[in-house]
Tab-separated table of C-alpha atoms in Angstrom:
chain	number	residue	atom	x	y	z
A	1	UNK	CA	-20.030	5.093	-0.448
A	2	UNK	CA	-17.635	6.732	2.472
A	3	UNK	CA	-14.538	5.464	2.491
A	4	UNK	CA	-12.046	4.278	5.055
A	5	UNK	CA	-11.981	6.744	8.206
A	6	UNK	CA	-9.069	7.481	10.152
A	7	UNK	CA	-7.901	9.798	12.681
A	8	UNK	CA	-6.113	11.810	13.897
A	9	UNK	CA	-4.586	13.003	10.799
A	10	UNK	CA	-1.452	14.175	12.264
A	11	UNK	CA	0.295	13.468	15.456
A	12	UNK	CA	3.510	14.555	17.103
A	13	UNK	CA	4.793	13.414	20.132
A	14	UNK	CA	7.673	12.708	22.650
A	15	UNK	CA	9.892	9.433	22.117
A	16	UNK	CA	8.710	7.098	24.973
A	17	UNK	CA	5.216	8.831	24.861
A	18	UNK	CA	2.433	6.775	23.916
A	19	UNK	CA	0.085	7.483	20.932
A	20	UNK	CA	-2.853	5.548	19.432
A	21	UNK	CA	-4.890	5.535	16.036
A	22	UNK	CA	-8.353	4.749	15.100
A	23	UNK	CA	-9.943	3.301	11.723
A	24	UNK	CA	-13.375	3.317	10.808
A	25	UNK	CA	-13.372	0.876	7.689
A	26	UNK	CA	-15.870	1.222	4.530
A	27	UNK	CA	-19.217	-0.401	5.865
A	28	UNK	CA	-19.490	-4.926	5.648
A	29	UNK	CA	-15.659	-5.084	4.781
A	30	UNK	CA	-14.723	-8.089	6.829
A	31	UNK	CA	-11.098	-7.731	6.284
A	32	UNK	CA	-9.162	-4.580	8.027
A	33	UNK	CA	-5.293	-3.915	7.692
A	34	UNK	CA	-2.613	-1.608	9.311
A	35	UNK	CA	0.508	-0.488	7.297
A	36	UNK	CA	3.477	1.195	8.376
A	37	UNK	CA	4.497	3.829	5.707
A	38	UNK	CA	8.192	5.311	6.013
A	39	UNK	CA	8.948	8.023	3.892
A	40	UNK	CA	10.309	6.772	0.740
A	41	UNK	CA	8.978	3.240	1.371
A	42	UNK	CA	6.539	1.619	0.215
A	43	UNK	CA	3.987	0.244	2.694
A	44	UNK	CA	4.532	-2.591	5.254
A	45	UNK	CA	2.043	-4.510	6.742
A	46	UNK	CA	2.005	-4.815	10.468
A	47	UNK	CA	-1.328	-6.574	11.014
A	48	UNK	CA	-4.586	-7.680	9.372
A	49	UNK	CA	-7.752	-8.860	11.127
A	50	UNK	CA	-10.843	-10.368	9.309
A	51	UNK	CA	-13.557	-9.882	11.247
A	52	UNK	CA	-12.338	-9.466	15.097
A	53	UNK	CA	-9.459	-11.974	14.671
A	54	UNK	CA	-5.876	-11.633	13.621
A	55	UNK	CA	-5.221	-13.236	10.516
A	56	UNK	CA	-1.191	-11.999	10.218
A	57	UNK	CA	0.741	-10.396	12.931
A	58	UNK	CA	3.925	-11.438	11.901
A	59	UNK	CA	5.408	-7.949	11.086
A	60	UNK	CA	4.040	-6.577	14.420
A	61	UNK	CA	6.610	-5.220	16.708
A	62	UNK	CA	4.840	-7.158	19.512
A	63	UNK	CA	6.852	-5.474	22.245
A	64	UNK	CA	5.634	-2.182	21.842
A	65	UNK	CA	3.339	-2.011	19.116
A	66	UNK	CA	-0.622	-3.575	19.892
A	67	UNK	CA	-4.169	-3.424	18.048
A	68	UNK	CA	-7.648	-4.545	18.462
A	69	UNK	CA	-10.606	-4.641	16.306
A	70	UNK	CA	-13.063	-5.032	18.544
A	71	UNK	CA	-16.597	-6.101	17.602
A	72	UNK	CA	-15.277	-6.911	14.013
A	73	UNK	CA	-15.645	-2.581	13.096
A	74	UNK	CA	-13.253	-0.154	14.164
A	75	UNK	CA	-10.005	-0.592	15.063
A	76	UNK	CA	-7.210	1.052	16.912
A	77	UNK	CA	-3.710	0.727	16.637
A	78	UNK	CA	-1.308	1.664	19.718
A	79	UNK	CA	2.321	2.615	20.226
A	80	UNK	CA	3.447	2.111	24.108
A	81	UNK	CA	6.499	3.443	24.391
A	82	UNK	CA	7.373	5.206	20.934
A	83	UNK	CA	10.565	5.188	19.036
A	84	UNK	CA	12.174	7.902	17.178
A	85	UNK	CA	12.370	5.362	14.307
A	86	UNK	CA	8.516	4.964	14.431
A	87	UNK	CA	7.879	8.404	12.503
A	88	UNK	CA	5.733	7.495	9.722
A	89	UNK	CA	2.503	7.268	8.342
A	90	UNK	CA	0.262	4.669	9.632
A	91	UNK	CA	-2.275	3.636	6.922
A	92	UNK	CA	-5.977	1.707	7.571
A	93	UNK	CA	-7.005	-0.209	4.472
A	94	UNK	CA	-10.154	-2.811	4.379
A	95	UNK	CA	-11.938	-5.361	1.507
A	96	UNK	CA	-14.405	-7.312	1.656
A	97	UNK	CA	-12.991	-10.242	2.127
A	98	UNK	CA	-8.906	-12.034	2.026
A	99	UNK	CA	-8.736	-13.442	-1.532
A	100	UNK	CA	-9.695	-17.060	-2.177
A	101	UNK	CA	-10.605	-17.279	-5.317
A	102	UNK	CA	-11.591	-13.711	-6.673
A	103	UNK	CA	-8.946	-11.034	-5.638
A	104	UNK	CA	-10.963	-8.447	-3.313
A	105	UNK	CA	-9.470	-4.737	-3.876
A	106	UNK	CA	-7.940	-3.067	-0.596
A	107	UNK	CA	-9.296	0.251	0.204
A	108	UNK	CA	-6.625	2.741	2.018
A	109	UNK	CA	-7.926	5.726	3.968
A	110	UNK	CA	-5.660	8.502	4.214
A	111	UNK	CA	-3.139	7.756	6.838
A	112	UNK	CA	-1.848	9.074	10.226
A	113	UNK	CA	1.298	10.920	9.907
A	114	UNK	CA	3.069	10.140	13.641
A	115	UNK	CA	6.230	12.416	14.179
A	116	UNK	CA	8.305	11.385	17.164
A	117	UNK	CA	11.217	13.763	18.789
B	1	UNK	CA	15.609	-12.565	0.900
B	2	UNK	CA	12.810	-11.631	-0.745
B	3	UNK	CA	13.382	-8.048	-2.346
B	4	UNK	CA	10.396	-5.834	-4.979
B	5	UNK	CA	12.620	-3.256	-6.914
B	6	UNK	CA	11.302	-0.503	-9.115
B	7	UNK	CA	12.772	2.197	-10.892
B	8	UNK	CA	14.963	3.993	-8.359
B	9	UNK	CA	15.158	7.605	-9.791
B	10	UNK	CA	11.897	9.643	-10.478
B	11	UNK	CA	9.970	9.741	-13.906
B	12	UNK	CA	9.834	13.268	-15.847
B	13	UNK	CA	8.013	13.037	-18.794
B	14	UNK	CA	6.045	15.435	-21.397
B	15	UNK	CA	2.906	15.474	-21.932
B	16	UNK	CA	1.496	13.330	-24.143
B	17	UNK	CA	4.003	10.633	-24.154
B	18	UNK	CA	4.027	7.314	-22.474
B	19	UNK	CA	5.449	6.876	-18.924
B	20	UNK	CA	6.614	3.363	-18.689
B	21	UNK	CA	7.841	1.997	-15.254
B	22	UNK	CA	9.859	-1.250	-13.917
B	23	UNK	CA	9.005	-3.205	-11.326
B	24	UNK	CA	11.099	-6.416	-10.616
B	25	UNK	CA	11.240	-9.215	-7.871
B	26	UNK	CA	13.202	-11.541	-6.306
B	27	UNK	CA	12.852	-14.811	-4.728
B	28	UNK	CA	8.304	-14.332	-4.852
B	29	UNK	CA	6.595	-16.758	-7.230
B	30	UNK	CA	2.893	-14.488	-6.892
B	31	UNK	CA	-0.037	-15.487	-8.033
B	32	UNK	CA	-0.705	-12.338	-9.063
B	33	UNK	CA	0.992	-8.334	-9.382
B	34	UNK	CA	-0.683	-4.919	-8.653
B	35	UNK	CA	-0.201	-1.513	-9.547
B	36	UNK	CA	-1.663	1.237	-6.872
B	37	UNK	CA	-1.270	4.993	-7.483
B	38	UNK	CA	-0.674	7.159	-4.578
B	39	UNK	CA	-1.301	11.080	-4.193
B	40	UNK	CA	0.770	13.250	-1.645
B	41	UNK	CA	-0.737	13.507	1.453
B	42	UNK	CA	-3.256	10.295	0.630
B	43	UNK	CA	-3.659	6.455	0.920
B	44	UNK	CA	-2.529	4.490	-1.902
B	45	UNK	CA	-5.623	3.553	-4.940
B	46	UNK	CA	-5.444	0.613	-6.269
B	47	UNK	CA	-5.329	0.814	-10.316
B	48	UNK	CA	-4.752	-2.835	-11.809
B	49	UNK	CA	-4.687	-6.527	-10.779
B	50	UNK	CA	-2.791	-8.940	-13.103
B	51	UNK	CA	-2.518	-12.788	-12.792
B	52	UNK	CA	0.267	-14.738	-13.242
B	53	UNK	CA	-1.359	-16.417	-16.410
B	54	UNK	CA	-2.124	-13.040	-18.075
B	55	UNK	CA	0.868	-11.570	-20.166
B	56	UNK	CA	-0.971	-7.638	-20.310
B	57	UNK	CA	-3.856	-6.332	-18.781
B	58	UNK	CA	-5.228	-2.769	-20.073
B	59	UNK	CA	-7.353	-0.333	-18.184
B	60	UNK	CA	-7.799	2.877	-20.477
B	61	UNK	CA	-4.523	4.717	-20.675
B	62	UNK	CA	-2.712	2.381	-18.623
B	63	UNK	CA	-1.017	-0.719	-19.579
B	64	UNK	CA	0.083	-3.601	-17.694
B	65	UNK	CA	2.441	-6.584	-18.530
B	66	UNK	CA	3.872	-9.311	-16.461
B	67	UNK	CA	6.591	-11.573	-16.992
B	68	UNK	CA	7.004	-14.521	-14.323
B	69	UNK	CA	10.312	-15.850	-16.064
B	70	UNK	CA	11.908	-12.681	-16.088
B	71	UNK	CA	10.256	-11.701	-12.931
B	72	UNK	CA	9.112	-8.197	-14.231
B	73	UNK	CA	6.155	-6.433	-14.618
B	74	UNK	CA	5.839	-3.168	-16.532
B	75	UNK	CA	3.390	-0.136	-16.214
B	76	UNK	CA	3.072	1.852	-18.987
B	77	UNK	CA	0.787	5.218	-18.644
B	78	UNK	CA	-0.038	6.402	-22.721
B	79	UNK	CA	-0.503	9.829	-23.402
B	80	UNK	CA	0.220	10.965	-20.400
B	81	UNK	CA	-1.240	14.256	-18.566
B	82	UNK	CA	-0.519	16.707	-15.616
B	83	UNK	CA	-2.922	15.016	-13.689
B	84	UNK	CA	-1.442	11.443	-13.692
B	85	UNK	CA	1.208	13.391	-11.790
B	86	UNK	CA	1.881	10.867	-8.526
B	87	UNK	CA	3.836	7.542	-7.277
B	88	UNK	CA	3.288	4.341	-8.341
B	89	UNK	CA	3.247	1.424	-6.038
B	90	UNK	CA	3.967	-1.911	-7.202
B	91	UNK	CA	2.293	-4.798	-5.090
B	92	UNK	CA	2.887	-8.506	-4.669
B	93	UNK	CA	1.367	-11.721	-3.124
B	94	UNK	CA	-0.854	-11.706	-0.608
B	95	UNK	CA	-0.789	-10.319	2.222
B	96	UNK	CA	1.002	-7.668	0.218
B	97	UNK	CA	4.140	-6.475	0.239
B	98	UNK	CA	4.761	-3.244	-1.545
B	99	UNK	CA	7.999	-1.682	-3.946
B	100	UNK	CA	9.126	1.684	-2.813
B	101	UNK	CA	7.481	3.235	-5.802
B	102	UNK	CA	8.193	5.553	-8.485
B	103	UNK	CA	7.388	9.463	-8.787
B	104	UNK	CA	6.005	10.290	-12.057
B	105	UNK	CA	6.054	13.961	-13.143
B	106	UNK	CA	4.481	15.263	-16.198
B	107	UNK	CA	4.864	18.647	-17.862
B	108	UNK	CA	2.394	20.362	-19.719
């Protein structure tokens, strides 16, 4: 079974560039999630869809952060304009479904590691 | 505020013995704890669930317990090897909300 997709694996840019990042999840997961990972952190979610609608945005930086998942697949997640504070690695995880009863394992590709100077 | 603390310096153990990492919490009442490994370089891998009506979970060399009135859970890796070489990601709740890890090295 492939797993989750992303790309591009590395990215460097110029603070108030823009930048975006695409996820290809592991095939009939409903449930697709974007985590912000700052070195020496742990993981932070910034937004999870299941299917093509947003379940949680709440940790979105709504002014300059944005992501679509359209047609319930892929997703991309965009930075317009980009913050030193930003650098990190941007991580696509998906499961089958959000748990109800049964817990439903997430499944992280390997991240985009965004540098901004 | 709600705060996921684990053990703040990094783990160097010998071969063969057991690795045994803290992860506490404040102010979260889960319904259940996880444990994900994660690789340099690579997206975290999810290793154990454990509810909050289970005391210890075991998954072949690695043992889980969980304490909701102490708010702790511990990870214990037995006779450990080279190749469990990583950090280990304590999870809560859902959505999740991750510790800041622990690096585990072990020496041959």
């Amino acid at each position: 079974e492939a797993g989750v997709a992303q790309s591009p694996r590395y990215k460097i840019i110029e603070k108030r560039q823009s930048v975006a990042f695409w996820c290809n999840p592991i095939s009939g997961h409903a449930t697709l999630y974007w985590y912000q990972q700052i070195l020496g952190q742990g993981p932070k979610l910034l937004i999870q869809f299941q299917n093509n609608g947003v379940v949680d945005d709440s940790q979105l930086p709504k002014d300059r952060f944005s992501a679509e998942r359209l047609k319930g697949v892929d997703s991309t997640l965009k930075i317009q304009p980009a913050k030193l504070e930003d650098s990190a690695v941007y991580l696509c995880a998906s499961s089958l479904e959000p748990p109800g009863g049964d817990y439903n394992e997430q499944f992280f590709g390997p991240g985009t590691r965004l540098t901004v100077l | 505020s709600q705060k996921i603390e684990q053990n703040s310096e990094a783990l160097n153990i010998q071969e063969g013995k057991t690795a045994t990492l803290t992860c506490n919490y404040t102010n979260y009442s889960p319904a259940y704890l996880q444990w994900y490994r994660q690789d340099p370089g690579r997206g975290p891998v999810f290793l154990l669930l454990i509810r909050e009506n289970e005391k210890e979970k075991r998954k072949e060399r690695l043992k889980v317990t969980f304490d909701t009135t102490l708010k702790q859970s511990l990870f214990h890796i037995t006779a450990s090897q080279p190749a469990d070489s990583a950090t280990y990601l304590c999870a809560l709740d859902y959505p999740l909300s991750f510790g800041a890890g622990t690096t585990v090295t072990v020496r041959a």
